[in-house]
Amino acid sequence: MEKFDVVIVGAGFSGLYLLYRLRNEGFSVRLLEAQSGLGGVWQANRYPGARVDSHVPNYEYSMEACWRDWVWTERFPGRDELVRYFEHVDQALDLSRDIDLNTRIEACHFGGDSRWTITSHTGHRFTCSVLLMCTGFGSKPYTPELPGLASFAGTCHHTALWPADGVDFTGRRVGIIGTGASGVQVVQEAAPEAERLVIFQRTPVTALPMQQRQLARAAQAAAKAGYPEMFVRRNAPPGNFCDIVRLDAGVFDVTEEERETVFETAWQKGGFHFWVGTFSDVLIDEAANRAAYDFWRDKTRARIDDPAVADLLAPIEPPYPFGTKRPSLEQDYYDCFNRPNVELVDLRSTPIETIEPSGVRTRDAAFELDVLVLATGFDANTGGLTAIDIRGRDNSSLTETWSNGVDTHLGMAVPGFPNMLMLYGPQSATAFCNGPTCAEFQGDWVARLLKRMRTRGHSLVETTAEMGEAWTAHLAELADSTLFGRTDSWYMGANIPGKHRQLLNYPNSDAYREQLGSCEALGYEGFVFG
Ligand code: NA7
C-alpha cells in the first residue's frame, strides 16, 4: 500500500492545480486519474465539435509558466487544442511524475486510524491523511432509459463516451437526441456531412452567438503584458472572467434605447457576455429576464426560415426563464435548420416511443437512422462522486447519505466524511464559475487550510451536520430569490429522474468566494479540528 499525505482523485483543472500547489508546500501528494491523459472532461468529450464555451484567456491557469510560451489558435479553443494545453501544463509544471493514469478509483474508505484507504479498479491501494475529490461536475454521462435502445442496429454513442477513432457522418442518416451544449456542437458538425440529420428536441436551448475567431500569435504575445493584472481581476468582483462585467443597474433603470445598446453590445462581444454581462437583475427579476429573452428570441428567429421551426427553437413565450438552463454557444446552429437535409422533431408533442433496430419511432413517425448520437448530458454535480464507493465515519456511504439530498459545508466538506474535501463539487460555485478561476481560488483555500493544520499539529478536519443543513438552507434561499429554482435543469438536479430537486450550484461566484474568505478569516468557521 502506497502512503501519502494527500491523494487527489481527478486530473482536470482542480486536481492538477492542487498537485502543483501542495507539492510546492512540501506535502507528499499522489494524483489518480481514470483516463489515459490529463484534462478531465476534455479527455472524455472527444465528440465532433467539442469546444470550450469560455474565451481566451479566461480558460487557462494564471501561472506565468503555463501562459508564457503557450499560444492559442482560436478564441474558443476546441477539444484537441485543450488536450494539448494540458500536455503543455504538464511539462511546464512537471506534474506527471506524481500522477497515475489509467487508474479508476472504485472505493475510498475512512478508517479507524483516521486515514483514507483508496482502492483502484486493479485492486491497487493507496492510503492518505487527506482525500481531495476533483472528479468534476460532469464526469458521469447520463443515458436515459429509452425503450429498445440496445436493439439499435446502427452506430450509437453518448457524446462523452465517443470512440477514439471517431464516427463518420458522411452520407449517413444521423439522429441526435438532446440539444444542450453537446447536442448543439454535434449538430453543427453533422449538418453539412450527413445525408439526413434528425434532431430530437425536448426543450429548446437558448444558444448564444459564440463570435468565434482565429487568434493571431503576435496579438496574443502583445496581450500577455496585461495577463498578470487580468488574472488578478479574474479573482475579484464582479464575476470570474477577466473581461465580462455585469452592470450595476437593472434592466428598467435605463431607457429602452440604452437597454438595446447594452444587449446589442453584449451580443456582438459573443460568448457568455449576453448571459452574465448585461444587467444585474436578468437572472433575478421575471420582467427583466423577459426583456433579455425577447431580445434573444427576436435575434434568433430572424435566422430561421420556417416559422414553424422557429416556434420550436425560439418560441414566442419563453419555455423557462432565460439563462436558468445553461445557454450554449453556437456558430451556425440555427442556420443548420434551414438546410434541406436537417429536420427538427419536437419530443414534447411527439415523444419517443421506442428505439428500433432501424432507428427511432416517435408517437407520430419512424426515422430510419445509421447513427444515433446521445447528447443527453450528465448526472451532473454529484454523479462523479456517487459512482465511487466513498465511506466516511461508521462506514456510512456517501451515495446513501445523499440519496435524499446533498448537504455540504461551502460545497467543500460533507458532514460525516472527515479529511475529505471536494473541489468544483456540488453546492459550490461550480458551473457558475469559470473552471480555472474556481480551481485556483478553491485550491489556494485548501492549501492554506492544510498548511494551518500542519502548523498546529492537527490531523483531522471535519464539518458538522448543522453546518451542512445551514448551507443547504442558504442555497434553497438562493434558488427562491433568483429564477433558477423555477426551472428543471441540471443546476437543480432535475435532469435525472428521481434525483432530489435542490439547487446544486451556488449561483454567484463573488458571493461564494466571499463566503470562503469569511470562513477562513473566522478560523475556518464550521470546521472542527482534531
Ligand atoms: P445537457 O445540457 O444536460 O443537455 C442534455 C440534453 O439531452 C437536453 O437537451 C435534454 O433535454 C436532453 N435529454 C435528456 N434526457 C432526454 C430524454 N430522455 N429524451 C430526450 N431528450 C433528453 O448536457 P450537455 O452534454 O449538452 O452539456 C452539459 C454541460 O457540459 C454543458 O452545459 C457544459 O457546461 C458542459 P431537457 O433539456 O432535459 O428537456
Coordinates of C-alpha atoms and ligand atoms in Angstrom, one line a residue:
M1 CA 0.0 0.0 0.0
E2 CA 1.4 3.4 -1.0
K3 CA 1.2 6.1 1.6
F4 CA 0.8 9.8 1.1
D5 CA -0.2 13.0 3.0
V6 CA -2.7 13.8 0.2
V7 CA -4.4 11.8 -2.5
I8 CA -6.1 13.7 -5.3
V9 CA -8.7 12.0 -7.5
G10 CA -9.1 13.5 -10.9
A11 CA -6.6 15.3 -13.3
G12 CA -8.8 18.2 -14.5
F13 CA -8.1 21.9 -13.7
S14 CA -8.7 21.5 -9.9
G15 CA -6.7 18.3 -9.4
L16 CA -3.7 19.4 -11.3
Y17 CA -3.7 22.8 -9.6
L18 CA -3.8 21.2 -6.2
L19 CA -1.0 18.8 -7.1
Y20 CA 1.2 21.8 -8.1
R21 CA 0.3 23.9 -5.0
L22 CA 0.5 21.2 -2.4
R23 CA 3.7 19.7 -3.7
N24 CA 5.3 23.1 -3.6
E25 CA 4.2 23.3 0.1
G26 CA 6.1 20.2 0.9
F27 CA 3.2 17.7 1.1
S28 CA 3.6 14.2 -0.3
V29 CA 0.9 14.0 -3.0
R30 CA -0.3 11.4 -5.5
L31 CA -2.9 12.2 -8.2
L32 CA -5.0 9.3 -9.5
E33 CA -6.8 9.6 -12.8
A34 CA -9.1 7.1 -14.6
Q35 CA -8.3 8.3 -18.1
S36 CA -5.1 7.9 -20.2
G37 CA -4.3 11.6 -20.2
L38 CA -4.7 14.9 -18.4
G39 CA -7.6 17.4 -18.8
G40 CA -10.6 15.7 -17.2
V41 CA -13.7 16.4 -19.3
W42 CA -11.5 17.3 -22.3
Q43 CA -10.1 13.8 -22.4
A44 CA -13.6 12.2 -22.3
N45 CA -15.5 14.6 -24.5
R46 CA -14.0 13.9 -27.9
Y47 CA -17.2 14.1 -29.9
P48 CA -17.1 16.1 -33.1
G49 CA -17.2 19.9 -32.4
A50 CA -16.4 19.6 -28.7
R51 CA -15.2 23.1 -27.7
V52 CA -15.0 25.3 -24.6
D53 CA -17.6 28.0 -24.1
S54 CA -15.2 30.4 -22.3
H55 CA -13.0 32.6 -24.3
V56 CA -9.2 33.1 -24.2
P57 CA -7.6 34.0 -21.8
N58 CA -10.2 33.1 -19.2
Y59 CA -10.0 29.3 -19.6
E60 CA -6.4 28.7 -18.5
Y61 CA -4.2 28.8 -15.4
S62 CA -2.8 32.2 -14.2
M63 CA 0.7 30.9 -13.5
E64 CA 3.1 32.5 -15.9
A65 CA 4.9 29.2 -16.5
C66 CA 1.7 28.0 -18.1
W67 CA 0.8 31.0 -20.3
R68 CA 4.3 32.5 -21.2
D69 CA 5.0 30.2 -24.1
W70 CA 1.5 28.9 -24.9
V71 CA -0.3 30.2 -28.0
W72 CA -4.0 29.5 -28.7
T73 CA -5.2 29.4 -32.3
E74 CA -8.9 30.2 -31.6
R75 CA -10.8 32.5 -29.3
F76 CA -12.9 29.5 -28.1
P77 CA -10.4 26.5 -28.4
G78 CA -11.5 23.1 -29.5
R79 CA -11.1 19.9 -27.5
D80 CA -7.9 18.7 -29.2
E81 CA -6.2 22.0 -28.5
L82 CA -7.3 21.9 -24.9
V83 CA -5.8 18.4 -24.5
R84 CA -2.5 19.8 -26.0
Y85 CA -2.7 22.7 -23.5
F86 CA -2.9 20.2 -20.6
E87 CA 0.2 18.4 -22.1
H88 CA 2.0 21.8 -22.1
V89 CA 0.9 22.4 -18.5
D90 CA 2.2 19.0 -17.5
Q91 CA 5.6 19.9 -18.9
A92 CA 5.7 23.4 -17.6
L93 CA 4.8 22.3 -14.0
D94 CA 6.5 18.9 -14.2
L95 CA 3.3 17.1 -12.9
S96 CA 3.3 13.6 -14.4
R97 CA 5.9 12.2 -12.1
D98 CA 3.2 12.3 -9.3
I99 CA 0.3 11.1 -11.4
D100 CA -1.0 7.6 -12.0
L101 CA -3.1 7.5 -15.2
N102 CA -5.5 4.7 -16.2
T103 CA -6.3 4.3 -12.6
R104 CA -10.0 4.3 -11.9
I105 CA -10.9 4.7 -8.3
E106 CA -13.6 2.4 -7.1
A107 CA -13.5 2.9 -3.3
C108 CA -12.4 5.4 -0.7
H109 CA -12.9 4.3 2.9
F110 CA -12.1 6.3 6.0
G111 CA -10.7 4.0 8.7
G112 CA -10.3 3.9 12.4
D113 CA -6.8 5.2 12.1
S114 CA -8.3 8.5 10.7
R115 CA -6.8 7.8 7.3
W116 CA -8.4 7.1 3.9
T117 CA -7.8 3.9 2.0
I118 CA -8.2 4.3 -1.7
T119 CA -8.7 1.3 -4.0
S120 CA -8.3 1.3 -7.8
H121 CA -10.0 -0.9 -10.3
T122 CA -7.0 -3.2 -10.4
G123 CA -7.1 -3.6 -6.6
H124 CA -4.1 -1.3 -6.1
R125 CA -4.3 0.5 -2.7
F126 CA -3.2 3.9 -1.5
T127 CA -3.5 5.5 1.9
C128 CA -3.5 9.2 2.8
S129 CA -4.5 11.6 5.5
V130 CA -6.4 14.0 3.3
L131 CA -8.5 13.0 0.3
L132 CA -9.2 15.6 -2.3
M133 CA -12.0 14.7 -4.7
C134 CA -11.6 16.6 -8.0
T135 CA -13.9 14.4 -10.1
G136 CA -15.6 17.4 -11.8
F137 CA -19.2 18.2 -12.3
G138 CA -19.7 16.3 -15.5
S139 CA -17.8 13.0 -15.2
K140 CA -20.7 10.6 -15.2
P141 CA -22.6 10.5 -18.5
Y142 CA -26.3 10.1 -18.4
T143 CA -28.1 7.8 -20.8
P144 CA -31.9 7.9 -20.4
E145 CA -33.8 4.7 -20.3
L146 CA -35.1 4.7 -23.9
P147 CA -37.1 1.5 -24.6
G148 CA -35.3 -0.7 -27.2
L149 CA -32.1 1.3 -27.1
A150 CA -29.9 -1.8 -27.1
S151 CA -31.6 -3.1 -30.2
F152 CA -30.5 -0.3 -32.4
A153 CA -28.5 -1.9 -35.3
G154 CA -26.5 1.2 -36.3
T155 CA -23.8 3.1 -34.5
C156 CA -24.8 4.6 -31.2
H157 CA -22.6 6.6 -28.8
H158 CA -23.1 9.0 -25.9
T159 CA -21.1 12.2 -26.6
A160 CA -19.0 11.8 -23.5
L161 CA -18.2 8.2 -24.4
W162 CA -17.2 8.8 -28.0
P163 CA -14.8 6.3 -29.7
A164 CA -11.2 7.5 -30.1
D165 CA -11.2 6.7 -33.8
G166 CA -14.3 8.8 -34.4
V167 CA -17.6 8.2 -36.2
D168 CA -18.0 9.2 -39.9
F169 CA -21.2 11.1 -40.6
T170 CA -20.6 11.5 -44.3
G171 CA -23.6 10.5 -46.4
R172 CA -25.3 8.8 -43.5
R173 CA -28.6 9.2 -41.7
V174 CA -27.8 10.7 -38.3
G175 CA -30.1 11.2 -35.3
I176 CA -29.2 13.4 -32.3
I177 CA -31.1 13.2 -29.1
G178 CA -30.5 16.2 -26.8
T179 CA -30.0 19.9 -27.5
G180 CA -27.7 21.1 -24.7
A181 CA -24.2 22.3 -25.2
S182 CA -23.0 18.9 -26.6
G183 CA -26.0 18.5 -28.9
V184 CA -25.6 22.0 -30.3
Q185 CA -21.9 21.3 -31.1
V186 CA -22.5 17.9 -32.8
V187 CA -25.4 19.3 -34.9
Q188 CA -23.1 22.0 -36.3
E189 CA -20.6 19.3 -37.4
A190 CA -23.1 16.7 -38.6
A191 CA -25.4 19.0 -40.6
P192 CA -23.0 19.6 -43.5
E193 CA -21.9 16.0 -43.6
A194 CA -24.9 13.8 -43.1
E195 CA -27.2 12.8 -45.8
R196 CA -30.1 13.3 -43.4
L197 CA -29.9 14.8 -39.9
V198 CA -32.8 14.4 -37.4
I199 CA -32.6 16.4 -34.2
F200 CA -34.8 15.2 -31.4
Q201 CA -35.5 18.2 -29.1
R202 CA -37.3 18.0 -25.8
T203 CA -36.5 21.5 -24.5
P204 CA -35.1 24.4 -26.7
V205 CA -31.7 25.7 -25.7
T206 CA -31.1 29.4 -25.7
A207 CA -27.9 29.2 -27.6
L208 CA -25.9 32.5 -27.8
P209 CA -23.6 33.6 -30.6
M210 CA -20.0 32.4 -29.9
Q211 CA -18.4 35.1 -32.2
Q212 CA -15.6 32.7 -32.8
R213 CA -12.4 34.0 -34.4
Q214 CA -8.9 32.9 -35.1
L215 CA -6.2 34.4 -32.8
A216 CA -3.0 35.8 -34.2
R217 CA 0.2 34.9 -32.5
A218 CA 1.5 38.5 -32.5
A219 CA -1.6 39.9 -30.9
Q220 CA -1.6 37.3 -28.2
A221 CA 2.0 38.0 -27.4
A222 CA 1.3 41.7 -27.1
A223 CA -1.8 41.0 -24.8
K224 CA 0.4 38.9 -22.4
A225 CA 1.8 42.1 -20.9
G226 CA -1.6 42.6 -19.4
Y227 CA -2.1 39.0 -18.2
P228 CA -0.9 39.3 -14.6
E229 CA -3.3 42.2 -14.0
M230 CA -6.1 40.4 -15.8
F231 CA -5.7 37.2 -13.7
V232 CA -5.8 39.3 -10.5
R233 CA -9.0 40.9 -11.8
R234 CA -10.4 37.4 -12.5
N235 CA -10.3 36.8 -8.8
A236 CA -12.2 39.9 -7.7
P237 CA -15.8 41.0 -8.1
P238 CA -17.6 41.4 -10.3
G239 CA -17.6 37.9 -11.9
N240 CA -14.9 35.4 -12.5
F241 CA -13.9 36.2 -16.1
C242 CA -11.2 38.6 -17.0
D243 CA -13.5 40.8 -19.0
I244 CA -17.2 40.0 -18.5
V245 CA -18.6 42.7 -16.3
R246 CA -22.2 42.8 -15.2
L247 CA -23.7 46.4 -14.9
D248 CA -24.6 47.8 -11.6
A249 CA -28.0 48.6 -13.0
G250 CA -31.3 46.8 -13.6
V251 CA -33.0 46.4 -17.0
F252 CA -35.6 49.1 -16.2
D253 CA -33.1 51.5 -14.7
V254 CA -32.2 52.7 -18.2
T255 CA -34.1 53.9 -21.2
E256 CA -35.3 51.5 -23.9
E257 CA -32.6 52.8 -26.2
E258 CA -29.9 52.3 -23.7
R259 CA -31.2 48.8 -23.0
E260 CA -31.0 47.8 -26.6
T261 CA -27.4 49.2 -26.8
V262 CA -26.4 47.1 -23.7
F263 CA -27.9 44.0 -25.1
E264 CA -26.6 44.5 -28.6
T265 CA -23.1 45.2 -27.4
A266 CA -23.1 42.0 -25.3
W267 CA -24.5 40.1 -28.3
Q268 CA -21.7 41.4 -30.5
K269 CA -19.0 40.5 -28.0
G270 CA -20.3 37.0 -28.0
G271 CA -19.8 34.1 -25.6
F272 CA -21.3 34.5 -22.2
H273 CA -21.5 38.3 -22.3
F274 CA -25.2 38.2 -23.1
W275 CA -25.8 35.7 -20.3
V276 CA -23.9 37.3 -17.4
G277 CA -22.5 40.6 -18.7
T278 CA -25.6 42.8 -19.0
F279 CA -28.0 43.9 -16.3
S280 CA -27.8 43.0 -12.6
D281 CA -31.4 41.7 -12.4
V282 CA -31.7 39.4 -15.5
L283 CA -31.4 36.2 -13.5
I284 CA -33.4 37.6 -10.6
D285 CA -36.4 39.5 -11.8
E286 CA -39.0 38.0 -14.1
A287 CA -39.7 41.2 -16.1
A288 CA -36.0 41.9 -16.6
N289 CA -35.5 38.3 -17.6
R290 CA -38.3 38.6 -20.1
A291 CA -36.6 41.6 -21.8
A292 CA -33.4 39.6 -22.2
Y293 CA -35.4 36.6 -23.6
D294 CA -37.3 38.8 -26.1
F295 CA -34.1 40.2 -27.4
W296 CA -32.6 36.7 -27.7
R297 CA -35.8 35.4 -29.3
D298 CA -36.0 38.1 -32.0
K299 CA -32.4 37.8 -32.9
T300 CA -32.7 34.0 -33.2
R301 CA -36.0 33.8 -35.0
A302 CA -34.6 36.2 -37.7
R303 CA -32.2 33.5 -38.7
I304 CA -34.7 30.6 -39.1
D305 CA -36.6 30.4 -42.4
D306 CA -39.5 28.2 -41.4
P307 CA -41.8 29.9 -38.8
A308 CA -43.0 26.5 -37.5
V309 CA -39.4 25.5 -36.8
A310 CA -38.7 29.0 -35.3
D311 CA -41.7 28.3 -32.9
L312 CA -39.9 25.2 -31.7
L313 CA -36.4 26.6 -31.5
A314 CA -37.2 30.1 -30.2
P315 CA -40.8 30.2 -29.0
I316 CA -42.7 33.4 -28.7
E317 CA -43.3 32.7 -25.0
P318 CA -40.1 31.6 -23.0
P319 CA -40.1 27.9 -22.2
Y320 CA -38.3 28.8 -19.0
P321 CA -36.6 32.0 -17.7
F322 CA -33.7 32.9 -19.9
G323 CA -30.3 31.7 -18.5
T324 CA -31.7 29.3 -15.9
K325 CA -30.8 26.4 -18.1
R326 CA -27.2 26.8 -19.2
P327 CA -27.1 28.7 -22.5
S328 CA -24.8 27.0 -25.0
L329 CA -22.7 28.9 -27.5
E330 CA -23.3 28.4 -31.2
Q331 CA -21.7 29.3 -34.5
D332 CA -24.2 28.3 -37.1
Y333 CA -26.6 26.1 -35.1
Y334 CA -29.8 27.9 -36.1
D335 CA -28.7 28.2 -39.7
C336 CA -28.4 24.4 -39.8
F337 CA -32.2 24.1 -39.6
N338 CA -32.5 26.0 -42.9
R339 CA -30.7 23.1 -44.7
P340 CA -32.9 20.7 -46.7
N341 CA -31.2 17.7 -45.1
V342 CA -32.0 18.8 -41.5
E343 CA -35.2 18.0 -39.6
L344 CA -36.3 19.0 -36.1
V345 CA -38.6 16.7 -34.1
D346 CA -40.4 18.1 -31.1
L347 CA -40.5 15.4 -28.5
R348 CA -43.0 17.4 -26.4
S349 CA -45.7 16.9 -29.0
T350 CA -44.5 13.5 -30.3
P351 CA -42.4 11.6 -27.7
I352 CA -40.1 8.8 -28.5
E353 CA -42.0 5.5 -28.1
T354 CA -39.2 3.1 -28.8
I355 CA -35.8 2.7 -30.4
E356 CA -35.9 0.0 -33.1
P357 CA -33.1 -1.7 -35.0
S358 CA -33.7 0.6 -37.9
G359 CA -34.0 3.9 -35.9
V360 CA -36.2 6.0 -33.7
R361 CA -40.0 5.6 -33.6
T362 CA -41.9 8.5 -32.1
R363 CA -45.7 8.7 -31.5
D364 CA -46.2 10.0 -35.0
A365 CA -43.4 8.7 -37.2
A366 CA -40.5 6.4 -37.7
F367 CA -37.0 7.7 -38.5
E368 CA -34.5 5.3 -40.2
L369 CA -31.0 6.0 -39.0
D370 CA -27.5 4.7 -39.4
V371 CA -26.0 6.7 -36.5
L372 CA -27.7 7.7 -33.2
V373 CA -25.9 10.3 -31.0
L374 CA -26.9 10.5 -27.4
A375 CA -26.2 14.1 -26.3
T376 CA -28.2 13.6 -23.2
G377 CA -25.8 15.1 -20.6
F378 CA -24.6 14.0 -17.2
D379 CA -25.6 13.1 -13.7
A380 CA -24.1 16.4 -13.0
N381 CA -22.5 17.7 -9.8
T382 CA -22.9 14.5 -7.8
G383 CA -22.6 11.6 -10.2
G384 CA -18.8 11.5 -10.4
L385 CA -18.7 11.2 -6.6
T386 CA -21.6 8.8 -6.0
A387 CA -20.2 6.5 -8.7
I388 CA -17.3 5.7 -6.2
D389 CA -17.9 3.7 -3.0
I390 CA -17.0 6.5 -0.6
R391 CA -17.4 5.6 3.0
G392 CA -16.9 8.0 5.9
R393 CA -17.3 7.7 9.7
D394 CA -19.0 4.5 10.9
N395 CA -18.8 3.1 7.3
S396 CA -21.5 5.5 6.1
S397 CA -21.9 5.6 2.4
L398 CA -21.8 8.9 0.5
T399 CA -24.3 7.6 -2.0
E400 CA -26.8 6.7 0.7
T401 CA -26.1 9.9 2.7
W402 CA -27.0 11.9 -0.4
S403 CA -30.0 9.7 -1.5
N404 CA -32.5 12.3 0.0
G405 CA -30.4 15.3 -0.9
V406 CA -27.0 16.8 -0.7
D407 CA -25.7 18.7 2.5
T408 CA -22.2 20.1 2.5
H409 CA -20.4 23.0 4.1
L410 CA -19.4 25.5 1.5
G411 CA -19.7 22.8 -1.2
M412 CA -16.4 21.5 0.0
A413 CA -16.9 19.3 3.0
V414 CA -19.5 16.7 3.8
P415 CA -20.6 16.0 7.4
G416 CA -19.5 12.5 8.5
F417 CA -16.7 12.4 5.9
P418 CA -13.6 13.8 7.8
N419 CA -10.5 14.8 5.9
M420 CA -12.3 14.8 2.6
L421 CA -12.7 17.9 0.6
M422 CA -14.3 18.4 -2.8
L423 CA -13.2 20.8 -5.5
Y424 CA -15.7 22.1 -8.1
G425 CA -18.2 20.0 -6.3
P426 CA -21.9 20.1 -5.5
Q427 CA -23.1 23.3 -3.7
S428 CA -20.1 25.3 -4.6
A429 CA -20.0 27.9 -7.3
T430 CA -19.3 25.1 -9.8
A431 CA -20.7 25.7 -13.3
F432 CA -21.4 29.4 -12.4
C433 CA -17.7 30.0 -12.0
N434 CA -15.1 29.8 -14.8
G435 CA -13.4 26.4 -14.2
P436 CA -9.7 27.6 -13.8
T437 CA -10.7 30.6 -11.7
C438 CA -12.5 28.3 -9.3
A439 CA -9.8 25.7 -9.3
E440 CA -7.3 28.3 -8.3
F441 CA -9.2 30.1 -5.5
Q442 CA -10.6 26.9 -4.0
G443 CA -7.2 25.2 -4.4
D444 CA -5.4 28.1 -2.6
W445 CA -8.0 27.9 0.1
V446 CA -7.4 24.2 0.6
A447 CA -3.6 24.7 0.5
R448 CA -3.8 27.3 3.3
L449 CA -6.1 25.1 5.3
L450 CA -3.8 22.1 5.1
K451 CA -0.7 24.3 6.0
R452 CA -2.5 25.6 9.0
M453 CA -3.3 22.1 10.2
R454 CA 0.3 21.1 9.7
T455 CA 1.5 24.1 11.7
R456 CA -1.0 23.4 14.5
G457 CA -0.4 19.7 14.6
H458 CA -4.0 18.8 13.6
S459 CA -4.6 15.6 11.8
L460 CA -8.3 15.8 11.4
V461 CA -10.7 18.3 9.9
E462 CA -14.4 17.8 9.5
T463 CA -17.7 19.8 9.4
T464 CA -20.9 19.2 11.3
A465 CA -24.4 18.2 10.3
E466 CA -25.7 21.6 11.5
M467 CA -23.3 23.4 9.0
G468 CA -24.4 21.1 6.2
E469 CA -28.1 21.8 6.9
A470 CA -27.4 25.6 7.1
W471 CA -25.6 25.6 3.8
T472 CA -28.4 23.7 2.1
A473 CA -30.9 26.1 3.5
H474 CA -28.8 29.0 2.2
L475 CA -28.8 27.5 -1.3
A476 CA -32.6 26.9 -1.1
E477 CA -33.0 30.7 -0.3
L478 CA -30.8 31.5 -3.3
A479 CA -33.0 29.2 -5.5
D480 CA -36.1 31.1 -4.3
S481 CA -34.6 34.6 -4.6
T482 CA -33.4 34.0 -8.2
L483 CA -35.2 32.5 -11.1
F484 CA -33.1 29.3 -11.0
G485 CA -35.5 27.4 -8.7
R486 CA -38.3 27.7 -11.3
T487 CA -36.6 25.6 -14.0
D488 CA -35.9 21.9 -14.4
S489 CA -32.2 22.0 -15.1
W490 CA -29.1 20.1 -14.0
Y491 CA -28.3 23.0 -11.7
M492 CA -31.4 21.8 -9.8
G493 CA -30.6 18.1 -10.2
A494 CA -33.8 17.9 -12.3
N495 CA -32.3 16.3 -15.4
I496 CA -32.1 12.9 -13.7
P497 CA -35.3 11.1 -13.0
G498 CA -35.8 10.6 -9.2
K499 CA -32.9 12.8 -8.2
H500 CA -33.6 15.0 -5.2
R501 CA -34.5 18.5 -6.5
Q502 CA -32.3 21.2 -5.0
L503 CA -30.0 23.9 -6.2
L504 CA -26.7 22.2 -6.6
N505 CA -24.6 25.2 -7.8
Y506 CA -24.1 28.4 -5.9
P507 CA -25.3 31.0 -8.4
N508 CA -23.0 33.8 -7.6
S509 CA -19.3 33.2 -7.7
D510 CA -18.3 36.5 -6.0
A511 CA -20.6 35.9 -3.0
Y512 CA -19.3 32.3 -2.9
R513 CA -15.7 33.4 -2.8
E514 CA -16.6 35.9 0.0
Q515 CA -18.1 33.0 2.0
L516 CA -14.9 31.0 1.6
G517 CA -12.9 34.1 2.7
S518 CA -15.0 34.9 5.7
C519 CA -14.9 31.2 6.8
E520 CA -11.1 31.3 6.7
A521 CA -11.0 34.7 8.4
L522 CA -13.0 33.3 11.3
G523 CA -10.6 30.5 11.8
Y524 CA -12.4 28.1 9.4
E525 CA -15.8 28.6 10.9
G526 CA -17.9 25.5 10.7
F527 CA -14.9 23.1 10.7
V528 CA -13.8 21.1 13.7
F529 CA -10.1 20.2 14.1
G530 CA -8.6 17.3 16.0
Ligands
NA7_1 P1 -27.2 18.9 -21.0 O1 -27.0 20.3 -21.1 O2 -27.7 18.2 -19.8 O3 -28.2 18.5 -22.2 C1 -28.8 17.2 -22.3 C2 -29.9 17.3 -23.4 O4 -30.4 16.0 -23.5 C3 -31.0 18.2 -23.1 O5 -31.4 18.8 -24.3 C4 -32.1 17.3 -22.6 O6 -33.4 17.7 -22.7 C5 -31.8 16.1 -23.4 N1 -32.4 14.8 -22.8 C6 -32.0 14.3 -21.7 N2 -32.8 13.2 -21.5 C7 -33.6 13.1 -22.6 C8 -34.6 12.2 -22.9 N3 -35.0 11.1 -22.1 N4 -35.3 12.4 -24.1 C9 -35.0 13.4 -24.8 N5 -34.0 14.3 -24.6 C10 -33.4 14.1 -23.4 O7 -25.9 18.1 -21.4 P2 -24.7 18.5 -22.4 O8 -23.8 17.4 -22.5 O9 -25.2 19.1 -23.6 O10 -24.0 19.7 -21.6 C11 -23.6 19.5 -20.2 C12 -22.7 20.6 -19.8 O11 -21.4 20.2 -20.1 C13 -22.8 21.9 -20.5 O12 -23.7 22.7 -20.1 C14 -21.4 22.5 -20.3 O13 -21.3 23.0 -19.0 C15 -20.6 21.3 -20.5 P3 -34.1 18.6 -21.5 O14 -33.5 19.9 -21.5 O15 -33.8 17.8 -20.2 O16 -35.5 18.6 -21.8

